[in-house]
JSON list of C-alpha atoms in Angstrom, two decimals:
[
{"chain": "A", "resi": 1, "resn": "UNK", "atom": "CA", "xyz": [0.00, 0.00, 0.00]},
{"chain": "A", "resi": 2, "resn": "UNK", "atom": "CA", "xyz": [1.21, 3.45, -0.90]},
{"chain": "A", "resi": 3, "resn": "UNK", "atom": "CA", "xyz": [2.70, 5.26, 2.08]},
{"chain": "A", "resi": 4, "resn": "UNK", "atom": "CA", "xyz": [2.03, 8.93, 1.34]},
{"chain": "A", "resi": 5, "resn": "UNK", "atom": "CA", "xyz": [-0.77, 9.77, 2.96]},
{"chain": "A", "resi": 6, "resn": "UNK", "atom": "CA", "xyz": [-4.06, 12.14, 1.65]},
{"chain": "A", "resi": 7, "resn": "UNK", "atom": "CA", "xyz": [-4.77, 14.09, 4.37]},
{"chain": "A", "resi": 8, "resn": "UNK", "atom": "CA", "xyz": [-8.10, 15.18, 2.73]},
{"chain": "A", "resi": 9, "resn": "UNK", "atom": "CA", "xyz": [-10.49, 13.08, 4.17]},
{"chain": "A", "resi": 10, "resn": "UNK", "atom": "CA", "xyz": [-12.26, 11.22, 1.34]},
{"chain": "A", "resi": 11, "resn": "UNK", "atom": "CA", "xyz": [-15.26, 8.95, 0.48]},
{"chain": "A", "resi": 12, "resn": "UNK", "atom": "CA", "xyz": [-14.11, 5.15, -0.37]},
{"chain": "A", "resi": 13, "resn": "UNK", "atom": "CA", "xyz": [-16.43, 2.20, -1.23]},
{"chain": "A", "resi": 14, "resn": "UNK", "atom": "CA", "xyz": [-16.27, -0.44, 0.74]},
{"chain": "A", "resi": 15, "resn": "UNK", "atom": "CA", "xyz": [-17.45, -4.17, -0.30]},
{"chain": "A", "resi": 16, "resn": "UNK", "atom": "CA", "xyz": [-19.37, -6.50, 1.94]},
{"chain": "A", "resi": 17, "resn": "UNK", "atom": "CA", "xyz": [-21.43, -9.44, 2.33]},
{"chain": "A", "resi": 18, "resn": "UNK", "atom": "CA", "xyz": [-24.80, -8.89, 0.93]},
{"chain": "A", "resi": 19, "resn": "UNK", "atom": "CA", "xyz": [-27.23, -8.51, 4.20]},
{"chain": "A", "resi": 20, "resn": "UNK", "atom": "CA", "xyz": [-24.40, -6.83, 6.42]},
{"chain": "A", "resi": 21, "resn": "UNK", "atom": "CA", "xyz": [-24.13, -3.46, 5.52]},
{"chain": "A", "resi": 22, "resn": "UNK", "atom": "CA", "xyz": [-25.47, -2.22, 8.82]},
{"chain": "A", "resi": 23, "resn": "UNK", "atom": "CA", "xyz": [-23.62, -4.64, 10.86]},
{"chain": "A", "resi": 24, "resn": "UNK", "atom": "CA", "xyz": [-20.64, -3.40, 9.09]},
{"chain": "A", "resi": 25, "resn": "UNK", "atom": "CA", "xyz": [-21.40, 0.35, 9.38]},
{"chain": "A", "resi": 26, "resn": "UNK", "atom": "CA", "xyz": [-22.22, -0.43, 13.35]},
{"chain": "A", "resi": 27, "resn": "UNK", "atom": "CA", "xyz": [-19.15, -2.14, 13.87]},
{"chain": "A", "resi": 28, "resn": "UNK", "atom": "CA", "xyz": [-16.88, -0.32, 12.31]},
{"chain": "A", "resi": 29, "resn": "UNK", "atom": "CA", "xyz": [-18.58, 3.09, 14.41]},
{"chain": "A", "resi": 30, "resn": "UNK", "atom": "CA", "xyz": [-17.72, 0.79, 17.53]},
{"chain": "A", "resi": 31, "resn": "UNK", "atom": "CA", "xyz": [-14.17, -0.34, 16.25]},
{"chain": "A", "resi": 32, "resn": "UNK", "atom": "CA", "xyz": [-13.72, 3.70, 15.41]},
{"chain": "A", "resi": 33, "resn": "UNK", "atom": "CA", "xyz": [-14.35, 5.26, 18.82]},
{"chain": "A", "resi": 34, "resn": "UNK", "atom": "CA", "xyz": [-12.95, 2.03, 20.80]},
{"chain": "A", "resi": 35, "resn": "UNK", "atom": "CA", "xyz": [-9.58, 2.93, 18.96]},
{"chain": "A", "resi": 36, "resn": "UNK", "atom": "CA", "xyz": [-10.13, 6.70, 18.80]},
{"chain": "A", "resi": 37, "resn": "UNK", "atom": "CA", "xyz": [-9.72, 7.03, 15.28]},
{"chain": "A", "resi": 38, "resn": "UNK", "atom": "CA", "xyz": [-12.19, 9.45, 14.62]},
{"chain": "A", "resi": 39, "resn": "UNK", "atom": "CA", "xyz": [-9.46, 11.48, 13.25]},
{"chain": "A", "resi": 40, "resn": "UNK", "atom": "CA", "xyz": [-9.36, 9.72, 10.49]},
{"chain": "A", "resi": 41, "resn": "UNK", "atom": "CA", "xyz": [-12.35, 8.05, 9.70]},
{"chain": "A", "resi": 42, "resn": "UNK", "atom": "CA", "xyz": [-14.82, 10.44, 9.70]},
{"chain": "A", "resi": 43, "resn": "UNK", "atom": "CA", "xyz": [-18.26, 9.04, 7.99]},
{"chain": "A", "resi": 44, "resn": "UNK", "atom": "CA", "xyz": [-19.66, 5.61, 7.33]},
{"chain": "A", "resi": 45, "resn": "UNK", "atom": "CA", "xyz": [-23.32, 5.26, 5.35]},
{"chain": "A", "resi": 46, "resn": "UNK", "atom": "CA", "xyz": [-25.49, 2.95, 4.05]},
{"chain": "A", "resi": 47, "resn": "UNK", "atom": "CA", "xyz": [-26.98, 4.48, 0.99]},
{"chain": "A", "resi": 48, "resn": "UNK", "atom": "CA", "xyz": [-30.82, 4.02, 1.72]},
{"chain": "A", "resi": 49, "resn": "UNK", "atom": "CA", "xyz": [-33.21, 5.86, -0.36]},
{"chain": "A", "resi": 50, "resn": "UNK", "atom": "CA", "xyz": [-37.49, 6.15, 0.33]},
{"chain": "A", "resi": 51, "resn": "UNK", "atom": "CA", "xyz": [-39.38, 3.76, -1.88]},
{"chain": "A", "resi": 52, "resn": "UNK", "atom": "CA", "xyz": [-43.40, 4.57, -2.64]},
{"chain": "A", "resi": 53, "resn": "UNK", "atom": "CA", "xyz": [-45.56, 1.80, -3.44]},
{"chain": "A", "resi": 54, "resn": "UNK", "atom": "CA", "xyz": [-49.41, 2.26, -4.07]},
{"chain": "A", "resi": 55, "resn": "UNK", "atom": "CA", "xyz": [-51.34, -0.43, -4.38]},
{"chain": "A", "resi": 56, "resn": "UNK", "atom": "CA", "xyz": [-55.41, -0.32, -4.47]},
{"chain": "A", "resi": 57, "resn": "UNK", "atom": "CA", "xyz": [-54.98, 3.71, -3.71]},
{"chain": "A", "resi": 58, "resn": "UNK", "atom": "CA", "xyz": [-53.37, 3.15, -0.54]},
{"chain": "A", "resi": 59, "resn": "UNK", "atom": "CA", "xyz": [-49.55, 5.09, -0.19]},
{"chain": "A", "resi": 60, "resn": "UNK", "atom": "CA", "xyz": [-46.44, 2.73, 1.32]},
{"chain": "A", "resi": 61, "resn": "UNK", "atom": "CA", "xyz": [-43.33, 4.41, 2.05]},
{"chain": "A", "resi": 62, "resn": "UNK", "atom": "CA", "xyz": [-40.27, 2.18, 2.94]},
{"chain": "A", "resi": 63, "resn": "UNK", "atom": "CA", "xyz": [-36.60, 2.50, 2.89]},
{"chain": "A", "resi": 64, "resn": "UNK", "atom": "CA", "xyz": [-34.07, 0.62, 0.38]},
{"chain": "A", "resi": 65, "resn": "UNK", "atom": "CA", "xyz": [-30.37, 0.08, 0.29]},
{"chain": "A", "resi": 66, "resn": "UNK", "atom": "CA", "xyz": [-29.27, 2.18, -2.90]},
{"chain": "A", "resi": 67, "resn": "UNK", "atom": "CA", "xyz": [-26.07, 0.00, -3.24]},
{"chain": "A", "resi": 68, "resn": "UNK", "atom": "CA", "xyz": [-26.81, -3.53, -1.61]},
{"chain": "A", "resi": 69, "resn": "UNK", "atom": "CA", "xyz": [-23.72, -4.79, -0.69]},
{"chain": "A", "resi": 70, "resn": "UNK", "atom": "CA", "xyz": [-21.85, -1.78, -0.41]},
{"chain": "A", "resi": 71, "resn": "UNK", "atom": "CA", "xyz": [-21.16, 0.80, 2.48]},
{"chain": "A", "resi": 72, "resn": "UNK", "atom": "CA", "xyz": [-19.49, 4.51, 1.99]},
{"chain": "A", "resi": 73, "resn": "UNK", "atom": "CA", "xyz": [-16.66, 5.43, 4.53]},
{"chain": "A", "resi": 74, "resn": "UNK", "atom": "CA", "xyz": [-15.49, 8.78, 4.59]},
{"chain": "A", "resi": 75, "resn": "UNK", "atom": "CA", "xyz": [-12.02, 8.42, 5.60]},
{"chain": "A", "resi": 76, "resn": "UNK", "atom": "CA", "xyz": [-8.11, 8.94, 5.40]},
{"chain": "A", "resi": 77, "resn": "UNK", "atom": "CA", "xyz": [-6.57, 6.27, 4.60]},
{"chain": "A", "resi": 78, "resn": "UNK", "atom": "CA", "xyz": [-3.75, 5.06, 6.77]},
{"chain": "A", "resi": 79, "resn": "UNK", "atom": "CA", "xyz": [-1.91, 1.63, 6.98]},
{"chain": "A", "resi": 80, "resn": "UNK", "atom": "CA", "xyz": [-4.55, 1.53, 10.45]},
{"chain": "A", "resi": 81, "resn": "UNK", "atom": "CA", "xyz": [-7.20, 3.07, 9.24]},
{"chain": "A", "resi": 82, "resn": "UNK", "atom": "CA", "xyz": [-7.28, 0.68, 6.38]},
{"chain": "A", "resi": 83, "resn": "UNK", "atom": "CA", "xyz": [-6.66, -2.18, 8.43]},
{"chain": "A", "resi": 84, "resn": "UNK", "atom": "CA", "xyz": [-9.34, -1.24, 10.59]},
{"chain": "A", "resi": 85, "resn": "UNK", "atom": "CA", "xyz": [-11.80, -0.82, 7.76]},
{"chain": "A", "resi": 86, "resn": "UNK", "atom": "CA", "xyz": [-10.51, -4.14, 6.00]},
{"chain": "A", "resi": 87, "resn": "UNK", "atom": "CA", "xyz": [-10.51, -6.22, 9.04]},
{"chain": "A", "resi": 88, "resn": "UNK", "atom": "CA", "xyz": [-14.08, -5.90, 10.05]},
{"chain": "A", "resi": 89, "resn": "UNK", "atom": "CA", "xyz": [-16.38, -8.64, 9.91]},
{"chain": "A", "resi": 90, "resn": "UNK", "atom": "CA", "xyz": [-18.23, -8.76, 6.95]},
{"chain": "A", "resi": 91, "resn": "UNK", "atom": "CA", "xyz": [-16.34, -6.55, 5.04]},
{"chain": "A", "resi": 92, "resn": "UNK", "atom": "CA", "xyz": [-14.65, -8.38, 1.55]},
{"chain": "A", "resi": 93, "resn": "UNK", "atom": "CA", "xyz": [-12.74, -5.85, 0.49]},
{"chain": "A", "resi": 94, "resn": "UNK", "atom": "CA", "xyz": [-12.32, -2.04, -0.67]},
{"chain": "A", "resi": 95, "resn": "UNK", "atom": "CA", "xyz": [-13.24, -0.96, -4.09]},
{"chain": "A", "resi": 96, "resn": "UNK", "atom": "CA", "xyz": [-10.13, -0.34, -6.42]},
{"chain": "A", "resi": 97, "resn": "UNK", "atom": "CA", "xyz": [-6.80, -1.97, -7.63]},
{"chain": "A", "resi": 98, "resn": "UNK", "atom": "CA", "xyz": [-5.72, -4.66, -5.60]},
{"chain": "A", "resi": 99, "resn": "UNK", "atom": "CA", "xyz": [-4.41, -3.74, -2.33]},
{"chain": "A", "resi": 100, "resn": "UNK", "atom": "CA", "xyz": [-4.60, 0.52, -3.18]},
{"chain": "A", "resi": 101, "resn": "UNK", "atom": "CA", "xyz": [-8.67, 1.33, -2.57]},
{"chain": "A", "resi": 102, "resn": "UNK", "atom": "CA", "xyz": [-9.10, 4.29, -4.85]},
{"chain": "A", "resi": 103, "resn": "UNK", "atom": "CA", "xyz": [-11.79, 7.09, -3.21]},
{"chain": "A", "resi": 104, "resn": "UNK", "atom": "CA", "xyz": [-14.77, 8.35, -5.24]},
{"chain": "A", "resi": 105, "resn": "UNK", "atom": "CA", "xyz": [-14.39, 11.05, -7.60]},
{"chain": "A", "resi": 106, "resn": "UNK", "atom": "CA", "xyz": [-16.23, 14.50, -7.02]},
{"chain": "A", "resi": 107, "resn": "UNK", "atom": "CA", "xyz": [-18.21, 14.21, -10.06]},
{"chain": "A", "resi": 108, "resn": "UNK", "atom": "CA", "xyz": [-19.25, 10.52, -8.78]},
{"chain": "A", "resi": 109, "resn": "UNK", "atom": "CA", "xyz": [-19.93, 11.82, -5.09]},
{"chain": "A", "resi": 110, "resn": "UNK", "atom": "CA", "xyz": [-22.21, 14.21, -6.84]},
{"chain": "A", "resi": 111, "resn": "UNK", "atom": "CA", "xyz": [-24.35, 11.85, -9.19]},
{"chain": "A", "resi": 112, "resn": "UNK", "atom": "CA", "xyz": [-25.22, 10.27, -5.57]},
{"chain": "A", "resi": 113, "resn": "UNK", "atom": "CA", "xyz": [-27.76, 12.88, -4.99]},
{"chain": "A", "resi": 114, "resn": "UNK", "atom": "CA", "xyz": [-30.44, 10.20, -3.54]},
{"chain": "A", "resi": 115, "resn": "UNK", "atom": "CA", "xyz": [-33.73, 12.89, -3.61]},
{"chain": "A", "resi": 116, "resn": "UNK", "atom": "CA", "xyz": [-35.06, 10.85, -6.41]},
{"chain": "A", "resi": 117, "resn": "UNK", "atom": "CA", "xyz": [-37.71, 8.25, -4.96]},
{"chain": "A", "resi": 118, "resn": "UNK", "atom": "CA", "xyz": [-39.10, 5.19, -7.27]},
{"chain": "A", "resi": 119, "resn": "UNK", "atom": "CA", "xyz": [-42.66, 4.88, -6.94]},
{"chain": "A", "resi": 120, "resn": "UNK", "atom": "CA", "xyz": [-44.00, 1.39, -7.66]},
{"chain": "A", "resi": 121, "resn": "UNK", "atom": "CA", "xyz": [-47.75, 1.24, -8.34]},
{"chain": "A", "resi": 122, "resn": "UNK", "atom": "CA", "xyz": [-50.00, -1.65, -9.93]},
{"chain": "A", "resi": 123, "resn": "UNK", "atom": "CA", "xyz": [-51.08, -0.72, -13.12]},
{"chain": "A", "resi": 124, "resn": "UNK", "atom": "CA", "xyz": [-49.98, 0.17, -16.71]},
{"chain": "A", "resi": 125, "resn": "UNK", "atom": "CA", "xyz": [-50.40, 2.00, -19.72]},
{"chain": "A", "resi": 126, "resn": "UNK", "atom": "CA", "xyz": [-53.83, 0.43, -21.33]},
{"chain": "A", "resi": 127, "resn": "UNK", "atom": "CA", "xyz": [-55.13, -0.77, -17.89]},
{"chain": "A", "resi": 128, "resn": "UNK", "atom": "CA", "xyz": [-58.60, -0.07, -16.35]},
{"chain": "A", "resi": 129, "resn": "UNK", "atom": "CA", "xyz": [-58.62, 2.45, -13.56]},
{"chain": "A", "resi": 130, "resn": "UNK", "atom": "CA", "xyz": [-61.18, 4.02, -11.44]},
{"chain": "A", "resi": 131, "resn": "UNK", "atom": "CA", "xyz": [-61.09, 7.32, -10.29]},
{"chain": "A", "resi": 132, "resn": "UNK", "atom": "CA", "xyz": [-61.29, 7.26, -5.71]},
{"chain": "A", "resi": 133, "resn": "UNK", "atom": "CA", "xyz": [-61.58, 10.67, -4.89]},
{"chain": "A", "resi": 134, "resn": "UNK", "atom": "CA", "xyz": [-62.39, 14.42, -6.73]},
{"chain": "A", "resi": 135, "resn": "UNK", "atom": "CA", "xyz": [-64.94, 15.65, -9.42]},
{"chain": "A", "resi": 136, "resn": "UNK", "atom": "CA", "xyz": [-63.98, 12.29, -11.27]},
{"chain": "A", "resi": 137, "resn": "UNK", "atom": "CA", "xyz": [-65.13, 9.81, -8.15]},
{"chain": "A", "resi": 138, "resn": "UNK", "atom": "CA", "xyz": [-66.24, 6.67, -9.30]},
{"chain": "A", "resi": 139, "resn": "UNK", "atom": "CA", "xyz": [-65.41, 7.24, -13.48]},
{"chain": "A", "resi": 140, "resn": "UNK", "atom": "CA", "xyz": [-63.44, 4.36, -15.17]},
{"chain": "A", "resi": 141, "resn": "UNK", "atom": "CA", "xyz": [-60.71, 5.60, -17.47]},
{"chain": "A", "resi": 142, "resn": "UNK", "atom": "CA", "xyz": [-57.58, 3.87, -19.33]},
{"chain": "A", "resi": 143, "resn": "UNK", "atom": "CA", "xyz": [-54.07, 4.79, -18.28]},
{"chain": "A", "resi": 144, "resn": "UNK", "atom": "CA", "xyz": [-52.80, 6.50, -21.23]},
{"chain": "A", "resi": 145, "resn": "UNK", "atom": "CA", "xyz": [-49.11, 7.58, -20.11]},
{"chain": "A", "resi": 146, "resn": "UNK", "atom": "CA", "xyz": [-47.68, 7.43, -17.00]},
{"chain": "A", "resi": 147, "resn": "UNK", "atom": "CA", "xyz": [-45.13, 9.95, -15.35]},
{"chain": "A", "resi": 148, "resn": "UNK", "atom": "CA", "xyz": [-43.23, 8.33, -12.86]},
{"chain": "A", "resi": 149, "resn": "UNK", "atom": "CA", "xyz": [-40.85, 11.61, -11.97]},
{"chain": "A", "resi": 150, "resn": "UNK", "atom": "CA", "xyz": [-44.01, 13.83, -10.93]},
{"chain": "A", "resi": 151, "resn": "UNK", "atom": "CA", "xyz": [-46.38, 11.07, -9.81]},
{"chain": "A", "resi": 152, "resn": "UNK", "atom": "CA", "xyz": [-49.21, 11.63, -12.32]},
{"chain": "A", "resi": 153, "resn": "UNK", "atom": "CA", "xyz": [-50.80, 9.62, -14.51]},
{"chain": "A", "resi": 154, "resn": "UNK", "atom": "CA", "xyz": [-53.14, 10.64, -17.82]},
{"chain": "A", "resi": 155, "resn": "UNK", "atom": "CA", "xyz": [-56.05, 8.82, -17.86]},
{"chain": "A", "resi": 156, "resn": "UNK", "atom": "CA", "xyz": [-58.94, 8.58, -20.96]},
{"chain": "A", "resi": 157, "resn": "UNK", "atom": "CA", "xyz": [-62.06, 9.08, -19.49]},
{"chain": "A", "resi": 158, "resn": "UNK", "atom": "CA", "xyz": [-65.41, 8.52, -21.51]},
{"chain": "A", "resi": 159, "resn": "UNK", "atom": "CA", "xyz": [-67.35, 11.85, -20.48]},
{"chain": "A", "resi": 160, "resn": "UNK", "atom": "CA", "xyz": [-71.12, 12.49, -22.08]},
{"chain": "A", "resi": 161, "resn": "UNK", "atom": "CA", "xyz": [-70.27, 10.22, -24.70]},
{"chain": "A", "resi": 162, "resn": "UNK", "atom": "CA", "xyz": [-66.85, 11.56, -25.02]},
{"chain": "A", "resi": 163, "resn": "UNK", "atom": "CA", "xyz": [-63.18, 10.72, -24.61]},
{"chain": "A", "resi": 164, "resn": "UNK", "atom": "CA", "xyz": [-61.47, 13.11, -21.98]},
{"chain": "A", "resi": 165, "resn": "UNK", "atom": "CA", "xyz": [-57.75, 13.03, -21.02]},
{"chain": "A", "resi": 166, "resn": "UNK", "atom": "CA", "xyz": [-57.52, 13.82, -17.25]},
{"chain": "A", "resi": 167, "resn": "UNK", "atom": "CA", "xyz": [-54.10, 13.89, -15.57]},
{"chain": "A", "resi": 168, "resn": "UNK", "atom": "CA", "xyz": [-54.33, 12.76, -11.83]},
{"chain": "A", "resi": 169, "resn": "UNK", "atom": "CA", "xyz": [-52.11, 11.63, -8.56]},
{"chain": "A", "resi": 170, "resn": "UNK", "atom": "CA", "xyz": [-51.36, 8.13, -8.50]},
{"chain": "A", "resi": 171, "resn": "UNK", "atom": "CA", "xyz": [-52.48, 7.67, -5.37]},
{"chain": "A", "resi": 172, "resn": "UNK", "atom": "CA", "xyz": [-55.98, 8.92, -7.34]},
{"chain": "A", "resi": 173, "resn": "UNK", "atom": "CA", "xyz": [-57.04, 5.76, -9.04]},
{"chain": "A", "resi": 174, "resn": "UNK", "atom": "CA", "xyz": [-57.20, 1.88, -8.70]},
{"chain": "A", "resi": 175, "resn": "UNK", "atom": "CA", "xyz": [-56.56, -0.93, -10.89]},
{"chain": "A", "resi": 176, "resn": "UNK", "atom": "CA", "xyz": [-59.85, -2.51, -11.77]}
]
């Protein structure tokens, strides 16, 4: 391992069994201040980003590891700060060339941004809906397009004897 070391504390993937991220993360936190090396290993994460599911119009929110069988360390690296890191149970490895783990770029650290949330609903373009709630209550429409970045969906909707394109929440309408 190189022997000059960054003193710019920087971010650094770290590889682990699949399942022990937050073992890892809690460990190594323990391992950190048990050793006081909190000068030089300053942050570890578990990239977890909020997943929406709606299913028959009702909203579910939970949590999901970004990178499963990954965890982020903010660190600098030292021959016992990397030991430290590499030694602790469940972690496999460091991300990089062979022994040297190389840190994340800025531009990387930056395409991280995790404000995006995936919404997961149960229906499609072409599927029946109904309408639960608003001026629309109780109409049946087909999904027409679906918009997954602003949570709206277009739906056709037959209106005195015509077809209507309405654009709604998803949490508006139900499979039939």
């Amino acid at each position: 391992m190189a022997q000059d070391v960054d003193i710019q504390p920087r971010w650094y993937v770290v590889h682990t069994y699949s399942g022990y991220e937050n073992k890892v993360k809690t460990d190594l936190e323990k391992t950190v201040k048990n050793r006081e090396l909190e000068d030089y290993i300053f942050d570890i994460v578990v990239p977890m980003e909020e997943q929406i599911e709606i299913k028959d119009g009702k909203r579910k929110t939970s949590l999901k590891k970004v990178f499963p069988g990954y965890v982020l360390v903010k660190m600098i690296v030292t021959e016992e700060s990397w030991y430290v890191v590499r030694n602790t149970r469940g972690v496999t490895g460091f991300v990089g060339t062979g022994t040297d783990p190389i840190p994340l770029t800025d531009e990387e650290i930056r395409k991280m941004g995790f404000e995006i949330t995936e919404v997961n609903i149960d229906y499609d373009v072409n599927d029946s809906v109904r309408v639960l709630n608003g001026p629309l209550e109780n109409f049946v429409g087909i999904v027409q397009e679906i918009n997954k970045e602003k949570h709206k969906v277009k739906v056709l909707v037959s209106m005195f004897g015509r077809e209507t394109p309405v654009e709604l929440e998803f949490s508006q309408v139900q499979k039939v």
